[in-house]
Tab-separated table of C-alpha atoms in Angstrom:
chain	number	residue	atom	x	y	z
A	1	UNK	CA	-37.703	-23.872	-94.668
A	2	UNK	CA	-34.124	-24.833	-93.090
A	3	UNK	CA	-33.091	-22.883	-90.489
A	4	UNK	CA	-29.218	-22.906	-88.868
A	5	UNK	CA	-27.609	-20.982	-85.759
A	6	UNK	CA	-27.314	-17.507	-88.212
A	7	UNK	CA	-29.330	-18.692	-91.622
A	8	UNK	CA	-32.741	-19.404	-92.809
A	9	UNK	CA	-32.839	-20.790	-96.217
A	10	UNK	CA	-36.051	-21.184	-98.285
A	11	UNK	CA	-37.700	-20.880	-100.950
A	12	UNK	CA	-38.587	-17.229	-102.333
A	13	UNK	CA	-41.922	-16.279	-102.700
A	14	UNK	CA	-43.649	-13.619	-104.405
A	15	UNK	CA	-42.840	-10.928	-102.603
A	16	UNK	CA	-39.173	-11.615	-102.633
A	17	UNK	CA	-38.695	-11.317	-106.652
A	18	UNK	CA	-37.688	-7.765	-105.633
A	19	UNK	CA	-35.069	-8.773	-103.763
A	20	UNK	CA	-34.134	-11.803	-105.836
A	21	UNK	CA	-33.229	-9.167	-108.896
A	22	UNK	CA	-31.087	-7.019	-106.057
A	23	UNK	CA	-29.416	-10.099	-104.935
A	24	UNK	CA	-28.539	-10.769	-109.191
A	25	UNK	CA	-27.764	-7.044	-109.872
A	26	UNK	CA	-25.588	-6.451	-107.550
A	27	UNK	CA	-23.509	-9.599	-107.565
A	28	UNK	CA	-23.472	-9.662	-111.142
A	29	UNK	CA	-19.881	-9.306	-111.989
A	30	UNK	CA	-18.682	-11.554	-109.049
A	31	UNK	CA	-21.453	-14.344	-109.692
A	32	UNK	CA	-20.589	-14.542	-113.490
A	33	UNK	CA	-16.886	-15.813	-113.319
A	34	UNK	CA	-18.506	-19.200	-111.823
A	35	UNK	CA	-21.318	-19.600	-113.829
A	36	UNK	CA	-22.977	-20.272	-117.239
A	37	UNK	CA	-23.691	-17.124	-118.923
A	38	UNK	CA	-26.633	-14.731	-117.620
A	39	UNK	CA	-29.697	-14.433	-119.970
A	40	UNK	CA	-31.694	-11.497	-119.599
A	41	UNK	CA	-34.211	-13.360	-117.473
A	42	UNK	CA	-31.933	-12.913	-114.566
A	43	UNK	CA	-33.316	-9.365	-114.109
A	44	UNK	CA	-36.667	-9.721	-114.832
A	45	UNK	CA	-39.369	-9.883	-112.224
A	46	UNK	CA	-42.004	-11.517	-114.397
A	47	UNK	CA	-39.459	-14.418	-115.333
A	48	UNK	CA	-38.623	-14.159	-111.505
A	49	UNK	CA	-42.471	-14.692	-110.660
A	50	UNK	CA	-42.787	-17.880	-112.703
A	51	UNK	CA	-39.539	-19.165	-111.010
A	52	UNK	CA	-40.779	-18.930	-107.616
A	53	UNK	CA	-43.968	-20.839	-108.498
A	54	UNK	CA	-41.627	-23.711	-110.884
A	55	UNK	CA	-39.601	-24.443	-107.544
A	56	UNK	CA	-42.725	-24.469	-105.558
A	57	UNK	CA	-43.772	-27.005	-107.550
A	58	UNK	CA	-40.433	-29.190	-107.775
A	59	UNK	CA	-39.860	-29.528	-104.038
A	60	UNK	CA	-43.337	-30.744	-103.674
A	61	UNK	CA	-42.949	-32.995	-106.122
A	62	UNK	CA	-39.262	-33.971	-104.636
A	63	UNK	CA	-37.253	-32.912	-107.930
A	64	UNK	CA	-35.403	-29.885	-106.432
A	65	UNK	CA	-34.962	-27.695	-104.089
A	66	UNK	CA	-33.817	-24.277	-105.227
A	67	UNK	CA	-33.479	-22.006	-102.061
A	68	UNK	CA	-32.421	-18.751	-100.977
A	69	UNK	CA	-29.933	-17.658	-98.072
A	70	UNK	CA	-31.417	-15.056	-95.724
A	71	UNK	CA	-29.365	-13.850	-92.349
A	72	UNK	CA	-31.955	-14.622	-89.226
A	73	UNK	CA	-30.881	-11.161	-88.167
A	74	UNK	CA	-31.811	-10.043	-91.768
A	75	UNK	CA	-34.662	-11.913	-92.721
A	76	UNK	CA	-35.577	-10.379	-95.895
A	77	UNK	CA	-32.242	-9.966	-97.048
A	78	UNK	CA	-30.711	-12.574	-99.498
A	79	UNK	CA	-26.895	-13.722	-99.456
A	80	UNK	CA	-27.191	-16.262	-101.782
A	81	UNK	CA	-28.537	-19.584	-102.565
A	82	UNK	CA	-28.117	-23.139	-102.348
A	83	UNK	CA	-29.762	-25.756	-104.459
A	84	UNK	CA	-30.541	-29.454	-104.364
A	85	UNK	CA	-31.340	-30.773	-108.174
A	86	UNK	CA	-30.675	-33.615	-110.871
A	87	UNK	CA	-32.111	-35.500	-107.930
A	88	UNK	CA	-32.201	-39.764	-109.126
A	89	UNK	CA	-34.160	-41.715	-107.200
A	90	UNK	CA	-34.026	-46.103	-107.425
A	91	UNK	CA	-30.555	-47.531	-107.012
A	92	UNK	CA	-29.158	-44.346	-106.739
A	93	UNK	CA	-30.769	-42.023	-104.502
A	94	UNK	CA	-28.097	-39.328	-105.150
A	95	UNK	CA	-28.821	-35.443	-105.905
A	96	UNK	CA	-26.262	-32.454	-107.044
A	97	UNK	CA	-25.750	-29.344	-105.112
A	98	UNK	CA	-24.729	-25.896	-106.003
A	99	UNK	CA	-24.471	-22.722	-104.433
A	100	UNK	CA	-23.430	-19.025	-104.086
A	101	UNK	CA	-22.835	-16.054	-102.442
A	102	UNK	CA	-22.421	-12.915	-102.406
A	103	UNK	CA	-19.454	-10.748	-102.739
A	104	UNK	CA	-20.043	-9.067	-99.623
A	105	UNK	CA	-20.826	-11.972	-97.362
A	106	UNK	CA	-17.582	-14.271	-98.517
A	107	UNK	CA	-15.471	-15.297	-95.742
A	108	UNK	CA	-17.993	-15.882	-92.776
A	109	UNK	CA	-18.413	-19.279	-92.641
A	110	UNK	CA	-21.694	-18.694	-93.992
A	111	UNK	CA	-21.952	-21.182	-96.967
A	112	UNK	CA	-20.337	-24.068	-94.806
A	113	UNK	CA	-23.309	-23.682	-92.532
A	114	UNK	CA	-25.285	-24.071	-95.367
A	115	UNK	CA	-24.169	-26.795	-97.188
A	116	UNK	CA	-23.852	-28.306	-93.913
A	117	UNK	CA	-27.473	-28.144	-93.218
A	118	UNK	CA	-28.815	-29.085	-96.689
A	119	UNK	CA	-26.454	-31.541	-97.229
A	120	UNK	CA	-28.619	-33.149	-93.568
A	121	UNK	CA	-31.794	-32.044	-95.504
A	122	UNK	CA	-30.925	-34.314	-98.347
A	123	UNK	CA	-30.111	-37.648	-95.916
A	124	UNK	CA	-32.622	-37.410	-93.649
A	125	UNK	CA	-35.561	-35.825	-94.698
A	126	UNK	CA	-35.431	-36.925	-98.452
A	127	UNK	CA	-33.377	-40.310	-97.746
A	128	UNK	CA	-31.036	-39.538	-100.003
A	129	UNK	CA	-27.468	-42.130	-100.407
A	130	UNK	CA	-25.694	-39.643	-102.246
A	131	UNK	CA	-24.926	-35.615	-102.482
A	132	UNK	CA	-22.550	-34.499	-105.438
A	133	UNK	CA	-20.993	-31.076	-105.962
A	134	UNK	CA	-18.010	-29.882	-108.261
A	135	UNK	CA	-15.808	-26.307	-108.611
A	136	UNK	CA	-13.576	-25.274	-110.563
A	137	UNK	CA	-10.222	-26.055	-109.512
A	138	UNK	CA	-9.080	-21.789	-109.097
A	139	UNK	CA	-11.814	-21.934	-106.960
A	140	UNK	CA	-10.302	-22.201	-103.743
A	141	UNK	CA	-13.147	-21.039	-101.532
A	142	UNK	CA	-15.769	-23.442	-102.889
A	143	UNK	CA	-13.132	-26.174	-102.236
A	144	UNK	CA	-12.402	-25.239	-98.809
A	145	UNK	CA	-16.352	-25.250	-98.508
A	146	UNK	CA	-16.869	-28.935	-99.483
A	147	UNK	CA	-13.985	-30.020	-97.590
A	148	UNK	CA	-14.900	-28.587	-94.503
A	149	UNK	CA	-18.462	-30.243	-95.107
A	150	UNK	CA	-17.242	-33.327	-95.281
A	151	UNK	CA	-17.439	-33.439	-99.394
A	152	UNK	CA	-14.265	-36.259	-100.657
A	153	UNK	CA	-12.634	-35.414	-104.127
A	154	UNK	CA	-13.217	-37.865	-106.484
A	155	UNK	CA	-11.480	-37.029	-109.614
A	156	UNK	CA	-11.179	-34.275	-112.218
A	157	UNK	CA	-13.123	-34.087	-115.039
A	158	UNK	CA	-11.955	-31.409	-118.276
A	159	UNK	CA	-14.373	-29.038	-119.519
A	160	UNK	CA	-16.867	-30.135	-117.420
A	161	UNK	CA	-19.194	-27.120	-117.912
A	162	UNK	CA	-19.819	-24.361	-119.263
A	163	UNK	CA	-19.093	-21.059	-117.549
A	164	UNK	CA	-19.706	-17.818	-118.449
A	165	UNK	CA	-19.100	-19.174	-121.846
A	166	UNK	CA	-15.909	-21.483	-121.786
A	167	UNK	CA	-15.756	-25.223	-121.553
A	168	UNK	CA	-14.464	-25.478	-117.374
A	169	UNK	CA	-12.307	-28.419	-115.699
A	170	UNK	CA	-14.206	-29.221	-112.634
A	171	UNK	CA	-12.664	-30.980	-109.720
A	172	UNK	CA	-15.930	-33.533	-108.557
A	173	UNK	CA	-17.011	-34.436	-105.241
A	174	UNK	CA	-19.090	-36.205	-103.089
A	175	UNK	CA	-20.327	-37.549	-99.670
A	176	UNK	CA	-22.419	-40.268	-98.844
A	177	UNK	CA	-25.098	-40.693	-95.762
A	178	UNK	CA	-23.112	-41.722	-92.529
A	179	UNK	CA	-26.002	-43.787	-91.789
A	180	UNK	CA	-27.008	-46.028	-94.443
A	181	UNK	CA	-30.490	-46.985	-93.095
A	182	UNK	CA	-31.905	-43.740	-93.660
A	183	UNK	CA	-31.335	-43.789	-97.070
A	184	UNK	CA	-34.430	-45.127	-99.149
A	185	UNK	CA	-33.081	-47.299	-101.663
């Protein structure tokens, strides 16, 4: 668990799936112009149940780490999510985030804590070099995110992805640890 001035951000557990499949079903529409296409797993609790129990297992075994936004007033409630993954260990020591948010919640400053935070996650408690992250480029809020984090474009790479079902340009990013020692190369 990660905790910032107004977030927590963990993983779910069991008895969040309900909440999970709220989070999905109501932020449906808005979620699916910046991602790949839904499958029908996105709404269903047993898929859900295995989920929480896959990314139980992948942080602990330092592959991932697929988390959930709650407000600290709120604690129950989920905004979004945030995730750590592809994470390359050796010469590299570099991971990719992603992240969303909900309709409702845009425009608070809330993901910039986030990333923020994680982004500190990734450098000092997994000793990570490297954090990557790419949006579309008519996605001016997620580029206003990075930047304020500290993310650096790095180029611009066509049909990067696929989203909701067409090939995407993506603009790429990164930032590297401020303090090279930590990193475990």
């Amino acid at each position: 668990m990660i905790e910032t001035e107004r977030l927590t951000i963990r993983l779910a557990d069991a008895a969040d799936v309900p909440e999970i499949i709220r989070y999905y079903r109501d932020n449906l529409d808005h979620l699916q112009a910046w991602s790949p296409a839904f499958g029908l797993e996105l709404l269903d609790p047993p898929s859900w149940v295995e989920q929480v129990a896959s990314r139980e297992r992948e942080l602990a075994h330092g592959e991932s780490f697929r988390a959930f936004l709650f407000l600290r007033s709120s604690p129950r409630h989920i905004i979004g999510n945030i995730n750590l993954t592809l994470v390359v260990r050796g010469a590299a020591q570099s991971c990719v985030l992603g992240y969303n948010l909900a309709a409702a919640e845009q425009g608070h400053g809330y993901m910039t804590e986030a990333v923020r935070r994680v982004v500190q996650f990734a450098f000092v408690d997994w000793g990570l070099h490297r954090v990557t992250a790419s949006y579309m480029p008519r996605n001016e809020r997620s580029a206003r995110v990075l930047e304020r984090s500290g993310f650096q474009v790095e180029g611009r790479a066509p049909g990067y992805l696929c989203i909701n079902g067409r090939w995407e340009d993506h603009i790429l990013t990164a930032i590297t640890n401020p303090d090279p020692d930590q990193a475990s190369g």
